[in-house]
mmCIF file of C-alpha atoms and ligand atoms in Angstrom:
data_model
loop_
_atom_site.group_PDB
_atom_site.id
_atom_site.type_symbol
_atom_site.label_atom_id
_atom_site.label_comp_id
_atom_site.label_asym_id
_atom_site.label_seq_id
_atom_site.Cartn_x
_atom_site.Cartn_y
_atom_site.Cartn_z
ATOM 1 C CA MET A 1309 123.395 69.046 126.150
ATOM 2 C CA ILE A 1310 125.785 66.758 124.250
ATOM 3 C CA ASN A 1311 128.017 67.869 121.393
ATOM 4 C CA GLU A 1312 128.327 66.594 117.811
ATOM 5 C CA PHE A 1313 130.978 64.020 118.618
ATOM 6 C CA GLU A 1314 129.051 62.575 121.528
ATOM 7 C CA LEU A 1315 126.042 62.440 119.272
ATOM 8 C CA ILE A 1316 127.920 60.430 116.652
ATOM 9 C CA LYS A 1317 129.051 58.051 119.410
ATOM 10 C CA GLN A 1318 125.428 57.624 120.451
ATOM 11 C CA LEU A 1319 124.395 56.906 116.870
ATOM 12 C CA GLN A 1320 127.026 54.185 116.750
ATOM 13 C CA SER A 1321 124.880 52.168 119.113
ATOM 14 C CA LEU A 1322 122.666 51.579 116.070
ATOM 15 C CA VAL A 1323 125.466 49.644 114.379
ATOM 16 C CA GLN A 1324 124.851 45.925 114.456
ATOM 17 C CA ASN A 1325 127.973 44.593 112.699
ATOM 18 C CA GLN A 1326 126.084 42.072 110.676
ATOM 19 C CA ASN A 1327 126.999 42.911 107.124
ATOM 20 C CA GLN A 1328 130.156 41.219 106.119
ATOM 21 C CA ALA A 1329 130.906 43.409 103.146
ATOM 22 C CA VAL A 1330 131.539 46.400 105.458
ATOM 23 C CA ALA A 1331 135.322 46.740 105.556
ATOM 24 C CA LEU A 1332 135.090 50.037 107.476
ATOM 25 C CA GLY A 1333 132.067 51.564 109.158
ATOM 26 C CA ILE A 1334 131.448 54.730 111.175
ATOM 27 C CA GLY A 1335 134.452 56.564 112.524
ATOM 28 C CA ASP A 1336 136.704 57.347 109.595
ATOM 29 C CA ASP A 1337 136.469 59.901 106.814
ATOM 30 C CA ALA A 1338 134.436 57.479 104.724
ATOM 31 C CA ALA A 1339 132.956 54.003 104.901
ATOM 32 C CA VAL A 1340 134.437 51.158 102.860
ATOM 33 C CA LEU A 1341 132.604 48.236 101.291
ATOM 34 C CA ASP A 1342 134.431 45.242 99.893
ATOM 35 C CA PRO A 1343 132.815 44.122 96.610
ATOM 36 C CA GLN A 1344 134.542 40.746 96.858
ATOM 37 C CA LEU A 1345 132.278 39.983 99.785
ATOM 38 C CA ILE A 1346 129.156 40.650 97.692
ATOM 39 C CA SER A 1347 127.708 37.591 95.936
ATOM 40 C CA ALA A 1348 128.350 37.379 92.222
ATOM 41 C CA GLY A 1349 125.415 38.433 90.074
ATOM 42 C CA GLN A 1350 124.136 41.004 92.574
ATOM 43 C CA LYS A 1351 123.851 44.600 91.466
ATOM 44 C CA ILE A 1352 124.275 47.473 93.918
ATOM 45 C CA VAL A 1353 121.107 49.613 94.116
ATOM 46 C CA LEU A 1354 121.256 53.075 95.693
ATOM 47 C CA ALA A 1355 118.493 55.446 96.715
ATOM 48 C CA THR A 1356 118.371 58.629 98.769
ATOM 49 C CA ASP A 1357 115.522 60.645 100.250
ATOM 50 C CA THR A 1358 115.352 63.793 102.302
ATOM 51 C CA LEU A 1359 112.597 64.603 104.764
ATOM 52 C CA VAL A 1360 112.168 68.180 105.912
ATOM 53 C CA ALA A 1361 110.269 69.226 109.044
ATOM 54 C CA GLY A 1362 107.123 71.126 108.113
ATOM 55 C CA ARG A 1363 107.090 69.511 104.661
ATOM 56 C CA HIS A 1364 107.156 65.767 105.206
ATOM 57 C CA PHE A 1365 106.472 65.647 108.920
ATOM 58 C CA LEU A 1366 105.826 68.037 111.788
ATOM 59 C CA GLU A 1367 108.603 68.982 114.156
ATOM 60 C CA GLN A 1368 106.315 68.088 117.057
ATOM 61 C CA ASP A 1369 105.688 64.546 115.737
ATOM 62 C CA LYS A 1370 106.999 61.795 117.979
ATOM 63 C CA PRO A 1371 110.739 61.369 117.293
ATOM 64 C CA GLU A 1372 110.377 57.582 116.957
ATOM 65 C CA ASP A 1373 107.713 58.087 114.303
ATOM 66 C CA ILE A 1374 109.917 60.585 112.474
ATOM 67 C CA GLY A 1375 112.878 58.192 112.507
ATOM 68 C CA TYR A 1376 110.752 55.222 111.511
ATOM 69 C CA LYS A 1377 109.022 56.951 108.631
ATOM 70 C CA ALA A 1378 112.116 58.680 107.264
ATOM 71 C CA LEU A 1379 113.784 55.297 106.943
ATOM 72 C CA ALA A 1380 110.648 53.402 105.871
ATOM 73 C CA VAL A 1381 110.103 55.607 102.811
ATOM 74 C CA ASN A 1382 113.702 55.041 101.812
ATOM 75 C CA LEU A 1383 113.436 51.316 102.250
ATOM 76 C CA SER A 1384 110.273 51.398 100.175
ATOM 77 C CA ASP A 1385 112.352 52.561 97.218
ATOM 78 C CA MET A 1386 114.482 49.448 97.678
ATOM 79 C CA ALA A 1387 111.352 47.277 97.727
ATOM 80 C CA ALA A 1388 110.184 49.012 94.529
ATOM 81 C CA MET A 1389 113.455 47.967 92.852
ATOM 82 C CA ALA A 1390 113.151 44.402 94.214
ATOM 83 C CA ALA A 1391 116.386 45.052 96.108
ATOM 84 C CA GLN A 1392 117.377 43.922 99.591
ATOM 85 C CA PRO A 1393 118.530 46.886 101.694
ATOM 86 C CA LYS A 1394 121.978 46.353 103.197
ATOM 87 C CA TRP A 1395 123.756 49.589 104.141
ATOM 88 C CA LEU A 1396 122.634 53.015 105.316
ATOM 89 C CA LEU A 1397 124.087 56.527 105.421
ATOM 90 C CA MET A 1398 122.251 58.988 107.646
ATOM 91 C CA ASN A 1399 122.435 62.752 107.240
ATOM 92 C CA LEU A 1400 121.006 64.581 110.209
ATOM 93 C CA THR A 1401 120.412 68.295 110.447
ATOM 94 C CA LEU A 1402 119.191 69.206 113.917
ATOM 95 C CA PRO A 1403 118.280 72.580 115.408
ATOM 96 C CA GLU A 1404 119.812 71.364 118.696
ATOM 97 C CA ILE A 1405 120.888 68.080 120.179
ATOM 98 C CA GLU A 1406 118.163 67.032 122.559
ATOM 99 C CA GLU A 1407 118.964 63.686 124.134
ATOM 100 C CA GLN A 1408 115.396 62.617 124.709
ATOM 101 C CA TRP A 1409 114.487 63.402 121.122
ATOM 102 C CA LEU A 1410 117.539 61.522 119.928
ATOM 103 C CA THR A 1411 116.677 58.449 121.976
ATOM 104 C CA GLY A 1412 113.223 58.316 120.427
ATOM 105 C CA PHE A 1413 114.545 58.939 116.931
ATOM 106 C CA LYS A 1414 117.131 56.185 117.347
ATOM 107 C CA ARG A 1415 114.400 53.799 118.502
ATOM 108 C CA GLY A 1416 112.366 54.437 115.338
ATOM 109 C CA VAL A 1417 115.388 54.020 113.052
ATOM 110 C CA GLY A 1418 116.734 51.055 115.029
ATOM 111 C CA GLU A 1419 113.445 49.193 114.735
ATOM 112 C CA LEU A 1420 113.726 49.072 110.938
ATOM 113 C CA LEU A 1421 117.493 48.493 110.884
ATOM 114 C CA GLY A 1422 116.991 45.417 113.030
ATOM 115 C CA GLN A 1423 113.959 44.175 111.158
ATOM 116 C CA TYR A 1424 115.597 44.318 107.739
ATOM 117 C CA GLN A 1425 119.192 43.769 108.874
ATOM 118 C CA VAL A 1426 120.504 47.030 107.496
ATOM 119 C CA GLU A 1427 123.885 48.312 108.662
ATOM 120 C CA LEU A 1428 124.451 51.990 109.469
ATOM 121 C CA ILE A 1429 127.864 52.736 107.947
ATOM 122 C CA GLY A 1430 128.114 56.517 108.131
ATOM 123 C CA GLY A 1431 126.493 59.863 107.619
ATOM 124 C CA ASP A 1432 126.841 63.504 108.465
ATOM 125 C CA THR A 1433 125.578 65.726 111.251
ATOM 126 C CA THR A 1434 125.018 69.461 111.015
ATOM 127 C CA SER A 1435 122.941 72.066 112.818
ATOM 128 C CA GLY A 1436 120.038 73.788 111.130
ATOM 129 C CA PRO A 1437 116.317 73.279 110.507
ATOM 130 C CA LEU A 1438 115.329 69.661 111.295
ATOM 131 C CA THR A 1439 116.034 67.610 108.154
ATOM 132 C CA ILE A 1440 116.707 63.924 107.745
ATOM 133 C CA GLY A 1441 118.399 62.439 104.722
ATOM 134 C CA PHE A 1442 118.901 58.726 104.301
ATOM 135 C CA THR A 1443 120.889 56.992 101.609
ATOM 136 C CA VAL A 1444 120.240 53.284 101.375
ATOM 137 C CA LEU A 1445 122.390 50.856 99.428
ATOM 138 C CA GLY A 1446 120.985 47.469 98.584
ATOM 139 C CA LEU A 1447 121.514 44.420 96.421
ATOM 140 C CA SER A 1448 119.370 43.017 93.690
ATOM 141 C CA SER A 1449 119.889 40.301 91.127
ATOM 142 C CA GLN A 1450 117.193 41.833 88.915
ATOM 143 C CA PRO A 1451 116.319 45.468 89.698
ATOM 144 C CA LYS A 1452 112.777 46.359 88.579
ATOM 145 C CA LYS A 1453 112.657 49.413 86.370
ATOM 146 C CA ARG A 1454 109.792 51.716 85.454
ATOM 147 C CA CYS A 1455 110.459 51.260 81.748
ATOM 148 C CA SER A 1456 109.827 47.509 81.574
ATOM 149 C CA ALA A 1457 106.024 47.393 81.244
ATOM 150 C CA LYS A 1458 104.627 45.686 78.113
ATOM 151 C CA ALA A 1459 101.369 46.365 76.296
ATOM 152 C CA GLY A 1460 98.779 43.895 77.580
ATOM 153 C CA ASP A 1461 100.417 43.601 81.027
ATOM 154 C CA LEU A 1462 98.105 43.532 84.010
ATOM 155 C CA ILE A 1463 98.516 46.308 86.576
ATOM 156 C CA VAL A 1464 98.635 45.214 90.210
ATOM 157 C CA VAL A 1465 98.716 47.095 93.517
ATOM 158 C CA SER A 1466 99.488 45.729 96.969
ATOM 159 C CA GLY A 1467 97.460 46.493 100.091
ATOM 160 C CA GLU A 1468 94.890 49.270 100.202
ATOM 161 C CA LEU A 1469 95.273 52.724 98.726
ATOM 162 C CA GLY A 1470 94.095 56.059 100.098
ATOM 163 C CA SER A 1471 94.513 55.226 103.784
ATOM 164 C CA ALA A 1472 97.434 57.572 104.423
ATOM 165 C CA ALA A 1473 95.785 60.475 102.611
ATOM 166 C CA PHE A 1474 92.583 59.879 104.595
ATOM 167 C CA ALA A 1475 94.583 60.006 107.843
ATOM 168 C CA LEU A 1476 96.374 63.163 106.769
ATOM 169 C CA ASN A 1477 93.023 64.885 106.224
ATOM 170 C CA ASN A 1478 91.187 63.212 109.121
ATOM 171 C CA PRO A 1479 93.762 62.591 111.840
ATOM 172 C CA GLY A 1480 92.620 60.422 114.740
ATOM 173 C CA GLN A 1481 89.511 59.103 112.972
ATOM 174 C CA ASN A 1482 90.714 55.700 111.921
ATOM 175 C CA GLU A 1483 93.506 53.847 113.639
ATOM 176 C CA ASP A 1484 94.497 51.718 110.630
ATOM 177 C CA CYS A 1485 94.779 54.825 108.458
ATOM 178 C CA ASP A 1486 96.772 56.718 111.102
ATOM 179 C CA THR A 1487 99.176 53.777 111.313
ATOM 180 C CA GLN A 1488 99.495 53.622 107.532
ATOM 181 C CA LEU A 1489 100.458 57.302 107.498
ATOM 182 C CA LYS A 1490 102.859 57.224 110.450
ATOM 183 C CA ARG A 1491 104.295 53.740 110.161
ATOM 184 C CA PRO A 1492 104.163 52.527 106.558
ATOM 185 C CA ILE A 1493 105.583 49.037 106.053
ATOM 186 C CA PRO A 1494 107.910 48.727 103.073
ATOM 187 C CA ARG A 1495 106.463 45.867 101.006
ATOM 188 C CA PHE A 1496 109.497 43.595 100.760
ATOM 189 C CA ASP A 1497 107.128 40.680 101.254
ATOM 190 C CA ILE A 1498 105.502 41.526 97.921
ATOM 191 C CA SER A 1499 108.636 42.492 95.983
ATOM 192 C CA GLU A 1500 110.390 39.296 97.104
ATOM 193 C CA SER A 1501 107.571 37.098 95.879
ATOM 194 C CA VAL A 1502 106.920 38.833 92.546
ATOM 195 C CA LYS A 1503 110.494 39.689 91.517
ATOM 196 C CA ASP A 1504 110.835 36.729 89.177
ATOM 197 C CA TYR A 1505 107.902 37.731 86.999
ATOM 198 C CA ALA A 1506 106.980 41.402 87.627
ATOM 199 C CA HIS A 1507 107.913 43.629 84.675
ATOM 200 C CA ALA A 1508 107.861 47.286 85.815
ATOM 201 C CA MET A 1509 107.487 48.276 89.455
ATOM 202 C CA ILE A 1510 107.193 51.487 91.505
ATOM 203 C CA ASP A 1511 106.173 52.356 95.040
ATOM 204 C CA VAL A 1512 103.105 54.530 95.463
ATOM 205 C CA SER A 1513 104.556 57.552 97.245
ATOM 206 C CA ASP A 1514 103.019 60.432 95.305
ATOM 207 C CA GLY A 1515 99.625 58.939 94.402
ATOM 208 C CA LEU A 1516 98.602 56.035 92.183
ATOM 209 C CA VAL A 1517 97.817 58.029 89.030
ATOM 210 C CA ALA A 1518 101.075 59.973 89.227
ATOM 211 C CA ASP A 1519 103.233 56.957 90.022
ATOM 212 C CA LEU A 1520 101.602 54.651 87.484
ATOM 213 C CA GLY A 1521 101.969 57.617 85.110
ATOM 214 C CA HIS A 1522 105.747 57.327 85.576
ATOM 215 C CA ILE A 1523 105.574 53.690 84.472
ATOM 216 C CA CYS A 1524 103.503 54.751 81.438
ATOM 217 C CA GLU A 1525 105.940 57.466 80.468
ATOM 218 C CA ALA A 1526 109.056 55.362 80.978
ATOM 219 C CA SER A 1527 107.539 52.404 79.129
ATOM 220 C CA CYS A 1528 106.008 54.550 76.336
ATOM 221 C CA LEU A 1529 102.567 53.063 77.077
ATOM 222 C CA ALA A 1530 99.185 54.067 78.505
ATOM 223 C CA ALA A 1531 97.254 52.526 81.395
ATOM 224 C CA HIS A 1532 93.580 51.681 81.950
ATOM 225 C CA ILE A 1533 92.522 51.227 85.570
ATOM 226 C CA ASP A 1534 89.118 50.519 87.123
ATOM 227 C CA LEU A 1535 88.472 52.371 90.365
ATOM 228 C CA GLU A 1536 86.191 49.663 91.735
ATOM 229 C CA LYS A 1537 89.012 47.119 91.502
ATOM 230 C CA ILE A 1538 91.364 49.162 93.711
ATOM 231 C CA PRO A 1539 91.351 47.879 97.303
ATOM 232 C CA VAL A 1540 90.190 50.649 99.639
ATOM 233 C CA LEU A 1541 89.389 50.500 103.347
ATOM 234 C CA LYS A 1542 85.617 50.683 103.782
ATOM 235 C CA ALA A 1543 86.120 53.165 106.587
ATOM 236 C CA ILE A 1544 87.298 55.908 104.224
ATOM 237 C CA LYS A 1545 84.485 55.630 101.688
ATOM 238 C CA HIS A 1546 82.110 57.879 103.622
ATOM 239 C CA ASP A 1547 84.515 60.738 102.964
ATOM 240 C CA PRO A 1548 83.360 62.642 99.841
ATOM 241 C CA GLN A 1549 87.013 62.929 98.829
ATOM 242 C CA TRP A 1550 87.807 59.217 98.991
ATOM 243 C CA ARG A 1551 88.431 58.956 95.250
ATOM 244 C CA ASP A 1552 91.095 61.658 95.487
ATOM 245 C CA TYR A 1553 92.749 59.857 98.379
ATOM 246 C CA VAL A 1554 92.866 56.599 96.418
ATOM 247 C CA LEU A 1555 93.973 58.043 93.080
ATOM 248 C CA ALA A 1556 96.054 61.049 94.056
ATOM 249 C CA GLY A 1557 96.842 60.663 97.751
ATOM 250 C CA GLY A 1558 100.465 59.852 98.392
ATOM 251 C CA ASP A 1559 102.259 58.267 101.300
ATOM 252 C CA ASP A 1560 100.749 54.759 101.129
ATOM 253 C CA TYR A 1561 104.045 53.143 100.105
ATOM 254 C CA GLN A 1562 102.305 50.196 98.543
ATOM 255 C CA LEU A 1563 103.798 48.682 95.397
ATOM 256 C CA CYS A 1564 102.352 49.042 91.909
ATOM 257 C CA PHE A 1565 103.704 46.676 89.270
ATOM 258 C CA THR A 1566 102.875 45.097 85.946
ATOM 259 C CA LEU A 1567 103.052 41.476 84.848
ATOM 260 C CA ALA A 1568 102.091 39.241 81.925
ATOM 261 C CA PRO A 1569 98.492 37.942 82.238
ATOM 262 C CA LYS A 1570 99.868 34.353 82.197
ATOM 263 C CA ASP A 1571 101.583 35.017 85.545
ATOM 264 C CA ALA A 1572 98.496 36.355 87.331
ATOM 265 C CA ASN A 1573 97.939 32.982 89.025
ATOM 266 C CA LYS A 1574 101.281 33.385 90.825
ATOM 267 C CA LEU A 1575 100.285 36.612 92.596
ATOM 268 C CA PRO A 1576 100.666 36.502 96.382
ATOM 269 C CA ALA A 1577 97.865 37.455 98.789
ATOM 270 C CA ASP A 1578 97.206 41.160 99.384
ATOM 271 C CA CYS A 1579 97.590 41.974 95.677
ATOM 272 C CA ALA A 1580 94.822 43.144 93.349
ATOM 273 C CA VAL A 1581 94.710 43.439 89.569
ATOM 274 C CA ILE A 1582 93.334 46.928 88.868
ATOM 275 C CA GLY A 1583 93.756 47.310 85.136
ATOM 276 C CA HIS A 1584 96.079 46.811 82.188
ATOM 277 C CA MET A 1585 98.745 48.519 80.112
ATOM 278 C CA LYS A 1586 97.919 49.419 76.531
ATOM 279 C CA THR A 1587 99.570 51.140 73.617
ATOM 280 C CA GLY A 1588 99.270 54.920 73.331
ATOM 281 C CA ASP A 1589 100.476 58.005 75.119
ATOM 282 C CA ALA A 1590 97.319 59.066 76.971
ATOM 283 C CA GLY A 1591 98.795 58.368 80.407
ATOM 284 C CA VAL A 1592 96.516 56.817 83.004
ATOM 285 C CA SER A 1593 92.809 56.527 82.189
ATOM 286 C CA VAL A 1594 90.584 55.848 85.185
ATOM 287 C CA TYR A 1595 87.139 54.250 84.864
ATOM 288 C CA GLU A 1596 84.440 53.868 87.489
ATOM 289 C CA ASN A 1597 81.882 51.230 86.552
ATOM 290 C CA GLY A 1598 82.771 51.720 82.886
ATOM 291 C CA GLN A 1599 82.520 55.522 82.935
ATOM 292 C CA THR A 1600 85.646 57.649 82.491
ATOM 293 C CA LEU A 1601 86.697 59.672 85.514
ATOM 294 C CA ASP A 1602 88.418 62.966 84.980
ATOM 295 C CA VAL A 1603 91.585 62.871 87.097
ATOM 296 C CA LYS A 1604 94.627 65.038 87.394
ATOM 297 C CA GLN A 1605 97.655 63.122 86.122
ATOM 298 C CA SER A 1606 100.165 64.880 88.333
ATOM 299 C CA GLY A 1607 101.042 63.833 91.841
ATOM 300 C CA PHE A 1608 102.642 65.867 94.529
ATOM 301 C CA ASP A 1609 105.149 68.347 93.127
ATOM 302 C CA HIS A 1610 107.418 70.069 95.647
ATOM 303 C CA PHE A 1611 107.755 73.085 93.403
ATOM 304 C CA GLY A 1612 104.206 73.026 92.028
HETATM 305 P P1 ADP B 1261 134.203 64.322 108.489
HETATM 306 O O1 ADP B 1261 134.484 65.631 109.124
HETATM 307 O O2 ADP B 1261 135.405 63.577 108.001
HETATM 308 O O3 ADP B 1261 133.095 64.391 107.482
HETATM 309 P P2 ADP B 1261 132.403 63.633 110.563
HETATM 310 O O4 ADP B 1261 132.799 64.223 111.854
HETATM 311 O O5 ADP B 1261 131.320 64.285 109.765
HETATM 312 O O6 ADP B 1261 133.703 63.402 109.672
HETATM 313 O O7 ADP B 1261 131.960 62.118 110.805
HETATM 314 C C1 ADP B 1261 132.758 61.265 111.552
HETATM 315 C C2 ADP B 1261 132.254 59.851 111.347
HETATM 316 O O8 ADP B 1261 130.960 59.750 111.873
HETATM 317 C C3 ADP B 1261 132.160 59.467 109.880
HETATM 318 O O9 ADP B 1261 132.545 58.114 109.756
HETATM 319 C C4 ADP B 1261 130.702 59.636 109.535
HETATM 320 O O10 ADP B 1261 130.299 58.748 108.530
HETATM 321 C C5 ADP B 1261 130.039 59.337 110.900
HETATM 322 N N1 ADP B 1261 128.777 60.100 111.053
HETATM 323 C C6 ADP B 1261 128.613 61.418 111.182
HETATM 324 N N2 ADP B 1261 127.320 61.756 111.322
HETATM 325 C C7 ADP B 1261 126.622 60.596 111.265
HETATM 326 C C8 ADP B 1261 125.273 60.252 111.314
HETATM 327 N N3 ADP B 1261 124.295 61.173 111.419
HETATM 328 N N4 ADP B 1261 124.939 58.955 111.217
HETATM 329 C C9 ADP B 1261 125.881 58.015 111.055
HETATM 330 N N5 ADP B 1261 127.191 58.257 111.021
HETATM 331 C C10 ADP B 1261 127.579 59.541 111.107
HETATM 332 MG MG1 MG B 1262 131.078 64.962 107.742
#
């Protein structure tokens, strides 16, 4: 078995040396970024997420899937801000250092680092129950906030919703859903193309009603959405719980954003208008073929 220092050396193989603003990467007491090497007008956007074995994933999950997903959900926060991810800090708590596990984990993380050209610049390693914490730093010229929705805005979601929740409840039944749960793709394609006109934006991690509810609360508005307008994989609709998966199931990591109706013609493919923002403080109202649906407003609450 290797020790902590050998492990850090192994993690250094993930470093790609592609980000010029890194004045000092892994190996010292701290990493150093040089703001002079960051283009003028760019803001630095930071997000962190922790994934705990038994809570967010199972210890017996494939290590490459664990690494991939832990980073993907973090990157999704960058997409939700319309930021480009640039630098990464990785906090690893491992029960033991198992080389085979580490190789798989590194493969999962490395896949995304390469794809989005993110530089690993540091982290921390401790022993304990398997926990992965990533801190991503990115750049955005116009970060998208939850508080920027306007009354009359259209509400848009990317992709399909409910797939990950279906897979969580019916593992192995639908390959697309299993992939959505295990290997979500952060929607930088969408955030890049809508960043000039989207108002408020959020990623759907805790369930549509809960996450859109955050936009409502932050923007002091209410939302009206029509269930039949939400894109859903046909394959999940035979499940009596499909509405719950779509409205309250988390883990899809699609984007939900608002925009002025005049900009609707600019929407890229794989986006659907599902409703509109309105004045009021009633949160999210959901309709199915014109009839109100009674839905819980809260999403997943770790302490609930
Ligand atoms: P210190 O004791 O000063 O905190 P460490 O031994 O924790 O130093 O870390 C040494 C170097 O290795 C630091 O540059 C740190 O950022 C990096 N490092 C430690 N763990 C990780 C990790 N899991 N991923 C990336 N870099 C790491
Ligand atoms: Mg340390």
